[in-house]
PDB file of C-alpha atoms in Angstrom:
ATOM      1  CA  MET A 211      81.522-109.504-293.803  1.00  0.00           C
ATOM      2  CA  THR A 212      84.110-111.519-295.650  1.00  0.00           C
ATOM      3  CA  ASN A 213      86.196-114.144-293.939  1.00  0.00           C
ATOM      4  CA  PRO A 214      88.986-112.284-292.094  1.00  0.00           C
ATOM      5  CA  LYS A 215      91.357-115.189-292.797  1.00  0.00           C
ATOM      6  CA  SER A 216      90.940-114.937-296.545  1.00  0.00           C
ATOM      7  CA  SER A 217      93.675-113.257-298.525  1.00  0.00           C
ATOM      8  CA  ASP A 218      91.214-111.299-300.658  1.00  0.00           C
ATOM      9  CA  MET A 219      90.001-109.186-297.739  1.00  0.00           C
ATOM     10  CA  GLU A 220      90.870-105.578-298.388  1.00  0.00           C
ATOM     11  CA  PRO A 221      92.718-104.067-295.429  1.00  0.00           C
ATOM     12  CA  LEU A 222      91.479-100.717-294.215  1.00  0.00           C
ATOM     13  CA  THR A 223      93.683 -97.673-294.588  1.00  0.00           C
ATOM     14  CA  ARG A 224      94.710 -95.484-291.669  1.00  0.00           C
ATOM     15  CA  GLU A 225      92.344 -92.749-292.866  1.00  0.00           C
ATOM     16  CA  GLN A 226      89.419 -95.169-293.174  1.00  0.00           C
ATOM     17  CA  ILE A 227      89.967 -96.463-289.640  1.00  0.00           C
ATOM     18  CA  LEU A 228      90.169 -92.942-288.200  1.00  0.00           C
ATOM     19  CA  VAL A 229      86.996 -91.912-290.050  1.00  0.00           C
ATOM     20  CA  VAL A 230      85.155 -95.045-288.884  1.00  0.00           C
ATOM     21  CA  MET A 231      86.271 -94.416-285.274  1.00  0.00           C
ATOM     22  CA  GLY A 232      85.133 -90.796-285.437  1.00  0.00           C
ATOM     23  CA  VAL A 233      81.799 -91.547-287.121  1.00  0.00           C
ATOM     24  CA  THR A 234      81.116 -94.443-284.736  1.00  0.00           C
ATOM     25  CA  ALA A 235      81.832 -92.212-281.729  1.00  0.00           C
ATOM     26  CA  VAL A 236      79.436 -89.553-283.028  1.00  0.00           C
ATOM     27  CA  ILE A 237      76.714 -92.144-283.740  1.00  0.00           C
ATOM     28  CA  LEU A 238      77.052 -93.628-280.239  1.00  0.00           C
ATOM     29  CA  LEU A 239      76.879 -90.152-278.690  1.00  0.00           C
ATOM     30  CA  ILE A 240      73.749 -89.336-280.713  1.00  0.00           C
ATOM     31  CA  ILE A 241      72.115 -92.642-279.687  1.00  0.00           C
ATOM     32  CA  ALA A 242      72.972 -91.919-276.046  1.00  0.00           C
ATOM     33  CA  LYS A 243      71.525 -88.393-276.180  1.00  0.00           C
ATOM     34  CA  VAL A 244      68.348 -89.490-278.011  1.00  0.00           C
ATOM     35  CA  TRP A 245      67.844 -92.388-275.563  1.00  0.00           C
ATOM     36  CA  GLN A 246      68.416 -90.012-272.659  1.00  0.00           C
ATOM     37  CA  LYS A 247      65.784 -87.565-273.984  1.00  0.00           C
ATOM     38  CA  ILE A 248      63.139 -90.110-275.044  1.00  0.00           C
ATOM     39  CA  TRP A 249      63.313 -92.197-271.846  1.00  0.00           C
ATOM     40  CA  SER A 250      64.188 -89.265-269.551  1.00  0.00           C
ATOM     41  CA  VAL A 251      67.241 -91.209-268.357  1.00  0.00           C
ATOM     42  CA  THR A 252      69.482 -89.525-265.836  1.00  0.00           C
ATOM     43  CA  LEU A 253      73.120 -89.886-266.788  1.00  0.00           C
ATOM     44  CA  MET A 254      75.175 -91.841-264.279  1.00  0.00           C
ATOM     45  CA  ASP A 255      77.155 -89.591-261.952  1.00  0.00           C
ATOM     46  CA  VAL A 256      80.429 -88.248-263.375  1.00  0.00           C
ATOM     47  CA  GLN A 257      82.921 -87.154-260.708  1.00  0.00           C
ATOM     48  CA  LEU A 258      86.608 -86.809-261.473  1.00  0.00           C
ATOM     49  CA  THR A 259      88.102 -87.696-258.102  1.00  0.00           C
ATOM     50  CA  SER A 260      91.395 -89.292-257.113  1.00  0.00           C
ATOM     51  CA  ASN A 261      89.483 -92.423-256.035  1.00  0.00           C
ATOM     52  CA  ALA A 262      87.771 -92.630-259.436  1.00  0.00           C
ATOM     53  CA  ILE A 263      91.092 -92.234-261.248  1.00  0.00           C
ATOM     54  CA  LEU A 264      92.765 -94.879-259.074  1.00  0.00           C
ATOM     55  CA  GLY A 265      89.742 -97.152-259.442  1.00  0.00           C
ATOM     56  CA  GLY A 266      89.805 -96.780-263.230  1.00  0.00           C
ATOM     57  CA  LEU A 267      93.537 -97.490-263.333  1.00  0.00           C
ATOM     58  CA  GLY A 268      93.033-100.567-261.137  1.00  0.00           C
ATOM     59  CA  VAL A 269      90.224-101.921-263.322  1.00  0.00           C
ATOM     60  CA  ALA A 270      92.309-101.252-266.449  1.00  0.00           C
ATOM     61  CA  GLY A 271      95.299-103.038-264.910  1.00  0.00           C
ATOM     62  CA  GLY A 272      93.169-106.086-264.119  1.00  0.00           C
ATOM     63  CA  ILE A 273      91.706-106.204-267.634  1.00  0.00           C
ATOM     64  CA  ILE A 274      95.128-105.792-269.273  1.00  0.00           C
ATOM     65  CA  VAL A 275      96.748-108.525-267.155  1.00  0.00           C
ATOM     66  CA  ALA A 276      93.816-110.915-267.715  1.00  0.00           C
ATOM     67  CA  SER A 277      93.811-110.196-271.449  1.00  0.00           C
ATOM     68  CA  SER A 278      97.541-110.857-271.675  1.00  0.00           C
ATOM     69  CA  ILE A 279      97.208-114.174-269.840  1.00  0.00           C
ATOM     70  CA  ILE A 280      94.279-115.284-272.001  1.00  0.00           C
ATOM     71  CA  TYR A 281      96.119-114.146-275.151  1.00  0.00           C
ATOM     72  CA  HIS A 282      99.069-116.380-274.281  1.00  0.00           C
ATOM     73  CA  LEU A 283      97.061-119.385-273.023  1.00  0.00           C
ATOM     74  CA  CYS A 284      94.127-119.521-275.442  1.00  0.00           C
ATOM     75  CA  PRO A 285      95.001-119.976-279.142  1.00  0.00           C
ATOM     76  CA  ALA A 286      91.416-119.284-280.289  1.00  0.00           C
ATOM     77  CA  TYR A 287      91.367-115.934-278.498  1.00  0.00           C
ATOM     78  CA  ARG A 288      94.879-115.067-279.711  1.00  0.00           C
ATOM     79  CA  GLN A 289      93.900-115.768-283.332  1.00  0.00           C
ATOM     80  CA  SER A 290      90.659-113.809-282.977  1.00  0.00           C
ATOM     81  CA  ALA A 291      92.392-110.854-281.292  1.00  0.00           C
ATOM     82  CA  ASP A 292      95.180-110.838-283.880  1.00  0.00           C
ATOM     83  CA  ILE A 293      92.661-110.682-286.721  1.00  0.00           C
ATOM     84  CA  TYR A 294      90.907-107.748-285.040  1.00  0.00           C
ATOM     85  CA  PHE A 295      94.155-105.952-284.156  1.00  0.00           C
ATOM     86  CA  LYS A 296      95.647-106.470-287.634  1.00  0.00           C
ATOM     87  CA  LEU A 297      92.523-104.950-289.145  1.00  0.00           C
ATOM     88  CA  ILE A 298      92.290-101.988-286.750  1.00  0.00           C
ATOM     89  CA  ILE A 299      95.695-101.297-285.198  1.00  0.00           C
ATOM     90  CA  ARG A 300      98.294-102.271-287.787  1.00  0.00           C
ATOM     91  CA  PRO A 301      97.514 -99.351-290.174  1.00  0.00           C
ATOM     92  CA  LEU A 302      97.508 -96.781-287.360  1.00  0.00           C
ATOM     93  CA  ILE A 303     100.548 -94.743-286.402  1.00  0.00           C
ATOM     94  CA  TRP A 304     101.543 -94.424-282.742  1.00  0.00           C
ATOM     95  CA  SER A 305      99.828 -91.073-282.150  1.00  0.00           C
ATOM     96  CA  ASP A 306      96.551 -92.525-283.524  1.00  0.00           C
ATOM     97  CA  LEU A 307      96.419 -94.906-280.551  1.00  0.00           C
ATOM     98  CA  ILE A 308      95.445 -91.925-278.397  1.00  0.00           C
ATOM     99  CA  TRP A 309      92.280 -91.601-280.491  1.00  0.00           C
ATOM    100  CA  LEU A 310      91.751 -95.369-280.238  1.00  0.00           C
ATOM    101  CA  GLY A 311      91.733 -94.922-276.472  1.00  0.00           C
ATOM    102  CA  LEU A 312      89.723 -91.724-276.230  1.00  0.00           C
ATOM    103  CA  LEU A 313      86.961 -92.055-278.841  1.00  0.00           C
ATOM    104  CA  PRO A 314      85.603 -95.505-277.874  1.00  0.00           C
ATOM    105  CA  GLY A 315      86.448 -94.948-274.205  1.00  0.00           C
ATOM    106  CA  LEU A 316      84.260 -91.856-274.031  1.00  0.00           C
ATOM    107  CA  SER A 317      81.453 -92.653-276.481  1.00  0.00           C
ATOM    108  CA  GLU A 318      80.982 -96.338-275.593  1.00  0.00           C
ATOM    109  CA  GLU A 319      81.040 -95.634-271.864  1.00  0.00           C
ATOM    110  CA  LEU A 320      78.557 -92.799-272.201  1.00  0.00           C
ATOM    111  CA  LEU A 321      76.140 -95.082-274.049  1.00  0.00           C
ATOM    112  CA  PHE A 322      76.664 -98.504-272.444  1.00  0.00           C
ATOM    113  CA  ARG A 323      77.374 -97.521-268.847  1.00  0.00           C
ATOM    114  CA  GLY A 324      76.239 -93.888-268.605  1.00  0.00           C
ATOM    115  CA  ILE A 325      72.805 -94.228-270.242  1.00  0.00           C
ATOM    116  CA  MET A 326      72.059 -97.925-270.792  1.00  0.00           C
ATOM    117  CA  LEU A 327      72.716 -99.040-267.201  1.00  0.00           C
ATOM    118  CA  PRO A 328      70.365 -96.458-265.626  1.00  0.00           C
ATOM    119  CA  ALA A 329      67.775 -97.053-268.378  1.00  0.00           C
ATOM    120  CA  LEU A 330      67.783-100.816-267.737  1.00  0.00           C
ATOM    121  CA  GLY A 331      67.517-100.474-263.969  1.00  0.00           C
ATOM    122  CA  LEU A 332      71.059 -99.891-262.671  1.00  0.00           C
ATOM    123  CA  ASN A 333      71.324-103.428-261.296  1.00  0.00           C
ATOM    124  CA  LEU A 334      73.160-106.675-262.037  1.00  0.00           C
ATOM    125  CA  LEU A 335      70.706-107.659-264.794  1.00  0.00           C
ATOM    126  CA  ALA A 336      71.314-104.288-266.478  1.00  0.00           C
ATOM    127  CA  VAL A 337      75.077-104.913-266.293  1.00  0.00           C
ATOM    128  CA  ILE A 338      74.651-108.350-267.893  1.00  0.00           C
ATOM    129  CA  LEU A 339      72.354-107.106-270.688  1.00  0.00           C
ATOM    130  CA  SER A 340      74.532-104.105-271.523  1.00  0.00           C
ATOM    131  CA  SER A 341      77.638-106.329-271.489  1.00  0.00           C
ATOM    132  CA  VAL A 342      76.159-108.785-273.978  1.00  0.00           C
ATOM    133  CA  ILE A 343      75.150-105.961-276.329  1.00  0.00           C
ATOM    134  CA  PHE A 344      78.607-104.399-275.903  1.00  0.00           C
ATOM    135  CA  GLY A 345      80.263-107.733-276.745  1.00  0.00           C
ATOM    136  CA  VAL A 346      78.113-108.428-279.801  1.00  0.00           C
ATOM    137  CA  LEU A 347      78.842-104.977-281.205  1.00  0.00           C
ATOM    138  CA  HIS A 348      82.569-105.834-281.124  1.00  0.00           C
ATOM    139  CA  SER A 349      82.063-108.632-283.650  1.00  0.00           C
ATOM    140  CA  SER A 350      83.578-108.319-287.084  1.00  0.00           C
ATOM    141  CA  GLY A 351      82.727-111.802-288.353  1.00  0.00           C
ATOM    142  CA  ALA A 352      81.777-115.345-287.362  1.00  0.00           C
ATOM    143  CA  GLN A 353      85.382-116.285-286.586  1.00  0.00           C
ATOM    144  CA  GLN A 354      85.529-113.503-284.026  1.00  0.00           C
ATOM    145  CA  TRP A 355      83.439-115.258-281.353  1.00  0.00           C
ATOM    146  CA  PRO A 356      86.364-115.535-278.857  1.00  0.00           C
ATOM    147  CA  TYR A 357      86.924-111.789-279.138  1.00  0.00           C
ATOM    148  CA  VAL A 358      83.175-111.181-278.690  1.00  0.00           C
ATOM    149  CA  VAL A 359      83.189-113.339-275.536  1.00  0.00           C
ATOM    150  CA  TRP A 360      86.162-111.381-274.195  1.00  0.00           C
ATOM    151  CA  ALA A 361      84.524-108.023-275.062  1.00  0.00           C
ATOM    152  CA  THR A 362      81.397-109.197-273.212  1.00  0.00           C
ATOM    153  CA  ILE A 363      83.479-110.037-270.134  1.00  0.00           C
ATOM    154  CA  VAL A 364      85.243-106.671-270.331  1.00  0.00           C
ATOM    155  CA  GLY A 365      81.851-104.991-270.703  1.00  0.00           C
ATOM    156  CA  PHE A 366      80.692-106.788-267.556  1.00  0.00           C
ATOM    157  CA  VAL A 367      83.768-105.642-265.608  1.00  0.00           C
ATOM    158  CA  LEU A 368      83.311-102.051-266.791  1.00  0.00           C
ATOM    159  CA  GLY A 369      79.583-102.139-266.047  1.00  0.00           C
ATOM    160  CA  TYR A 370      80.092-103.692-262.632  1.00  0.00           C
ATOM    161  CA  SER A 371      82.709-101.065-261.762  1.00  0.00           C
ATOM    162  CA  ALA A 372      80.197 -98.367-262.697  1.00  0.00           C
ATOM    163  CA  LEU A 373      77.450-100.066-260.674  1.00  0.00           C
ATOM    164  CA  VAL A 374      79.608-100.482-257.564  1.00  0.00           C
ATOM    165  CA  THR A 375      81.149 -96.999-257.608  1.00  0.00           C
ATOM    166  CA  GLY A 376      78.177 -95.102-259.041  1.00  0.00           C
ATOM    167  CA  ASN A 377      80.721 -93.059-260.987  1.00  0.00           C
ATOM    168  CA  LEU A 378      81.026 -93.165-264.792  1.00  0.00           C
ATOM    169  CA  VAL A 379      84.599 -91.848-264.583  1.00  0.00           C
ATOM    170  CA  VAL A 380      85.843 -95.259-263.353  1.00  0.00           C
ATOM    171  CA  PRO A 381      84.868 -97.248-266.488  1.00  0.00           C
ATOM    172  CA  ILE A 382      85.794 -94.327-268.771  1.00  0.00           C
ATOM    173  CA  ILE A 383      89.358 -94.261-267.441  1.00  0.00           C
ATOM    174  CA  ALA A 384      89.545 -98.064-267.431  1.00  0.00           C
ATOM    175  CA  HIS A 385      88.332 -98.247-271.041  1.00  0.00           C
ATOM    176  CA  ILE A 386      90.678 -95.528-272.314  1.00  0.00           C
ATOM    177  CA  ILE A 387      93.734 -96.991-270.566  1.00  0.00           C
ATOM    178  CA  THR A 388      92.866-100.569-271.590  1.00  0.00           C
ATOM    179  CA  ASN A 389      92.523 -99.620-275.271  1.00  0.00           C
ATOM    180  CA  LEU A 390      95.667 -97.496-275.216  1.00  0.00           C
ATOM    181  CA  VAL A 391      97.897-100.003-273.406  1.00  0.00           C
ATOM    182  CA  SER A 392      96.563-103.140-275.150  1.00  0.00           C
ATOM    183  CA  SER A 393      96.929-101.654-278.612  1.00  0.00           C
ATOM    184  CA  SER A 394     100.412-100.323-277.776  1.00  0.00           C
ATOM    185  CA  LEU A 395     101.557-103.687-276.411  1.00  0.00           C
ATOM    186  CA  TRP A 396     100.251-105.463-279.517  1.00  0.00           C
ATOM    187  CA  LYS A 397     101.950-102.949-281.818  1.00  0.00           C
ATOM    188  CA  ILE A 398     105.244-103.296-279.892  1.00  0.00           C
ATOM    189  CA  SER A 399     105.116-107.102-279.989  1.00  0.00           C
ATOM    190  CA  LYS A 400     104.450-107.188-283.735  1.00  0.00           C
ATOM    191  CA  SER A 401     107.221-104.642-284.328  1.00  0.00           C
ATOM    192  CA  MET A 402     109.636-106.812-282.338  1.00  0.00           C
ATOM    193  CA  GLU A 403     108.572-109.904-284.314  1.00  0.00           C
ATOM    194  CA  MET A 404     109.251-108.104-287.582  1.00  0.00           C
ATOM    195  CA  HIS A 405     112.705-106.959-286.429  1.00  0.00           C
ATOM    196  CA  SER A 406     113.648-110.444-285.207  1.00  0.00           C
ATOM    197  CA  ASN A 407     112.852-112.034-288.604  1.00  0.00           C
TER     198      ASN A 407
END
């Protein structure tokens, strides 16, 4: 991939981003289903309970607060996150952020926590391995290593929440809410910066 800092990088259009999100979600779902069939993996339990919803909201709140603190304290992460967000979020309109929450939140959790964790042994080592893979797949270039590290940490938190609760709903809700709130906060902050200039 070209250097995200370079001025000759072609920005993606809204339509391209939506298509990529949709296609990626379908590919991840297919991989999860094929893996489930080939390895006879039992999907992690999915129970929509009030405890699971509250747990997911709590995990999301922790991730969002930690991300905000790191964004403000760590220039390397802020630069890396801004490059990623400018590429993905800037072209989207507000209603598209719902898809940004739902599509990755459902498809990535089904694959990484719903299938991969049980397939790898449903233990701490499985959480670590799935988190590293999750983080690496969030890379969009060599300069993105701080964002990859953060995605790996988030993957660990989501995986650990699934391991502890035994309920895939907790990381699904956490992932959806984290994506939705983080992208909205970034979009609001950039909109405010533009209006103040």
